[in-house]
Tab-separated table of C-alpha atoms in Angstrom:
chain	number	residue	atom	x	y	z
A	1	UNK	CA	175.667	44.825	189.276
A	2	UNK	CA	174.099	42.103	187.236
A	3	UNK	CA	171.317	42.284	184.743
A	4	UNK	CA	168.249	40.189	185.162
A	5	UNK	CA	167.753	37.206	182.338
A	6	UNK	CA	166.565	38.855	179.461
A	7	UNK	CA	167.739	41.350	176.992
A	8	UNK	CA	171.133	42.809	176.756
A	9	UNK	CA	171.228	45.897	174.278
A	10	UNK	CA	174.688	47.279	173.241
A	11	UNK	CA	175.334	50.721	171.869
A	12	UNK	CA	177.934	52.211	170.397
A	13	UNK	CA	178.431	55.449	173.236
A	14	UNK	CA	180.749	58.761	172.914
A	15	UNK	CA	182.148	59.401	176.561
A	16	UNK	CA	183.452	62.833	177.707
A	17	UNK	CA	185.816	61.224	180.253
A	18	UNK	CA	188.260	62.406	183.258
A	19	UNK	CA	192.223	61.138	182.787
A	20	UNK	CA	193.428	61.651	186.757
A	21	UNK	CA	197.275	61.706	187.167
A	22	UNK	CA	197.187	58.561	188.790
A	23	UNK	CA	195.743	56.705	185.796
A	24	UNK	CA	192.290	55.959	186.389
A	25	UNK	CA	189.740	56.980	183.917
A	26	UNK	CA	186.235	57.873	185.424
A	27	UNK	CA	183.303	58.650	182.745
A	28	UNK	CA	181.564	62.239	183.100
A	29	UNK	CA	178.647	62.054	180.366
A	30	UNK	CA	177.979	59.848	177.838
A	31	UNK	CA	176.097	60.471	174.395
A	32	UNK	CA	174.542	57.868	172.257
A	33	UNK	CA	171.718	57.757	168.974
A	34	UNK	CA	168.951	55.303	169.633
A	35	UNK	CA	167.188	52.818	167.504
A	36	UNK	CA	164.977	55.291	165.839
A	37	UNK	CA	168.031	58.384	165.327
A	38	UNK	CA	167.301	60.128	168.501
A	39	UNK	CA	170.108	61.135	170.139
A	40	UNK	CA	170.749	60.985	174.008
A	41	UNK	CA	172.317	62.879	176.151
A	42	UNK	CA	173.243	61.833	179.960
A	43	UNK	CA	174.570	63.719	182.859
A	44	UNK	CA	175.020	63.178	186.513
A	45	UNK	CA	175.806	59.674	186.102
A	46	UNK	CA	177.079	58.150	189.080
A	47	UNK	CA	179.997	55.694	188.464
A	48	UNK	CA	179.795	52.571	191.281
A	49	UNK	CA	182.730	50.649	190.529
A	50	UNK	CA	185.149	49.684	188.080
A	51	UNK	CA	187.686	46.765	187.038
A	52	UNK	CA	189.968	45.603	184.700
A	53	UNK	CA	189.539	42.806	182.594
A	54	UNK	CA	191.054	40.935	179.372
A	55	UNK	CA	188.464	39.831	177.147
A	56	UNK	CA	189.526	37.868	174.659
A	57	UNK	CA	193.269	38.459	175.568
A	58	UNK	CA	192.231	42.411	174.886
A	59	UNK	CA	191.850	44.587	178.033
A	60	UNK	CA	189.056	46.091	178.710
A	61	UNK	CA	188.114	48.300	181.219
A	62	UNK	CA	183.982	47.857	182.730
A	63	UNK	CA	181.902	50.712	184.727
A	64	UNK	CA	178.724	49.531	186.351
A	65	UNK	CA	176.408	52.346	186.795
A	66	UNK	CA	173.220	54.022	187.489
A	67	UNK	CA	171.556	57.577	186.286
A	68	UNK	CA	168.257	58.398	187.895
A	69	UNK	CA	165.863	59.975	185.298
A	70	UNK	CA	162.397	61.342	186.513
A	71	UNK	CA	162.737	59.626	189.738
A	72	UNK	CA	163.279	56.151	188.456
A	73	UNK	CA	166.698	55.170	188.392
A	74	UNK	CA	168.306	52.665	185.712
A	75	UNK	CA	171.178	50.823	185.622
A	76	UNK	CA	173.530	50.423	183.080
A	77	UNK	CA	177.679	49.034	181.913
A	78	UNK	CA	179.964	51.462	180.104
A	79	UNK	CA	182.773	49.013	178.649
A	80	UNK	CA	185.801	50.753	177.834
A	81	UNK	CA	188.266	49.689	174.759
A	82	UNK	CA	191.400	51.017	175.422
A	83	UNK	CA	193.156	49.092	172.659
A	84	UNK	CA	190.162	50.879	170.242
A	85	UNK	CA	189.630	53.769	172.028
A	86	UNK	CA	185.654	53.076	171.913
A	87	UNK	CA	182.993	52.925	174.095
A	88	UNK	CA	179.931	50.694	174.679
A	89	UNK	CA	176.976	50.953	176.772
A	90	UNK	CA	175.038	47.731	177.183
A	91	UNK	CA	171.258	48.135	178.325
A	92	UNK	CA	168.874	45.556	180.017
A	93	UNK	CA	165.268	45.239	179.656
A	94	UNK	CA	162.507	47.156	178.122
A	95	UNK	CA	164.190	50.778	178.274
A	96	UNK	CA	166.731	49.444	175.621
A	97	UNK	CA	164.167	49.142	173.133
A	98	UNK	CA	161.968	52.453	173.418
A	99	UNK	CA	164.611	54.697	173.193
A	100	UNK	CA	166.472	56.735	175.793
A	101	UNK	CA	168.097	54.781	178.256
């Protein structure tokens, strides 16, 4: 999944995220405040795929994936930190600046 040219918004995301026993980490829900304090819930997203990376000589870990909200769906990146423990959730286009993803 790429994003169009344009915009890329990142946000700083909480993840409630399943561990399997064989290592692989797959994001269940994700929570994140917007630009004007609201914050977001999302469920049901559906992970598409996933891959290592170093970044910098840090690993990171990237999830491209969609969520489908009134009918439309968007797409979106969850970038795991593993050395930080955070998350990030970059946005493109027009939904990252109104709020709600």
């Amino acid at each position: 999944m790429g994003f169009a040219a344009g915009k890329v918004r990142y946000h700083k995301v909480a993840v409630d995220c399943w561990f399997t026993a064989a290592g692989r980490t797959i994001p269940r829900m994700i929570k994140y405040q917007d630009d004007a304090g609201c914050i977001h819930l999302i469920k049901e997203l559906q992970v598409h795929q996933s891959q290592r990376r170093r970044s910098g000589g840090l690993l990171v870990q990237r999830y491209d994936c969609s969520v489908v909200q009134e009918g439309i769906r968007r797409d979106f990146v969850l970038w795991y930190h593993p050395g930080e423990n955070t998350w990030d959730m970059a946005l493109a286009g027009q939904e990252a600046t109104v709020g709600g993803i």
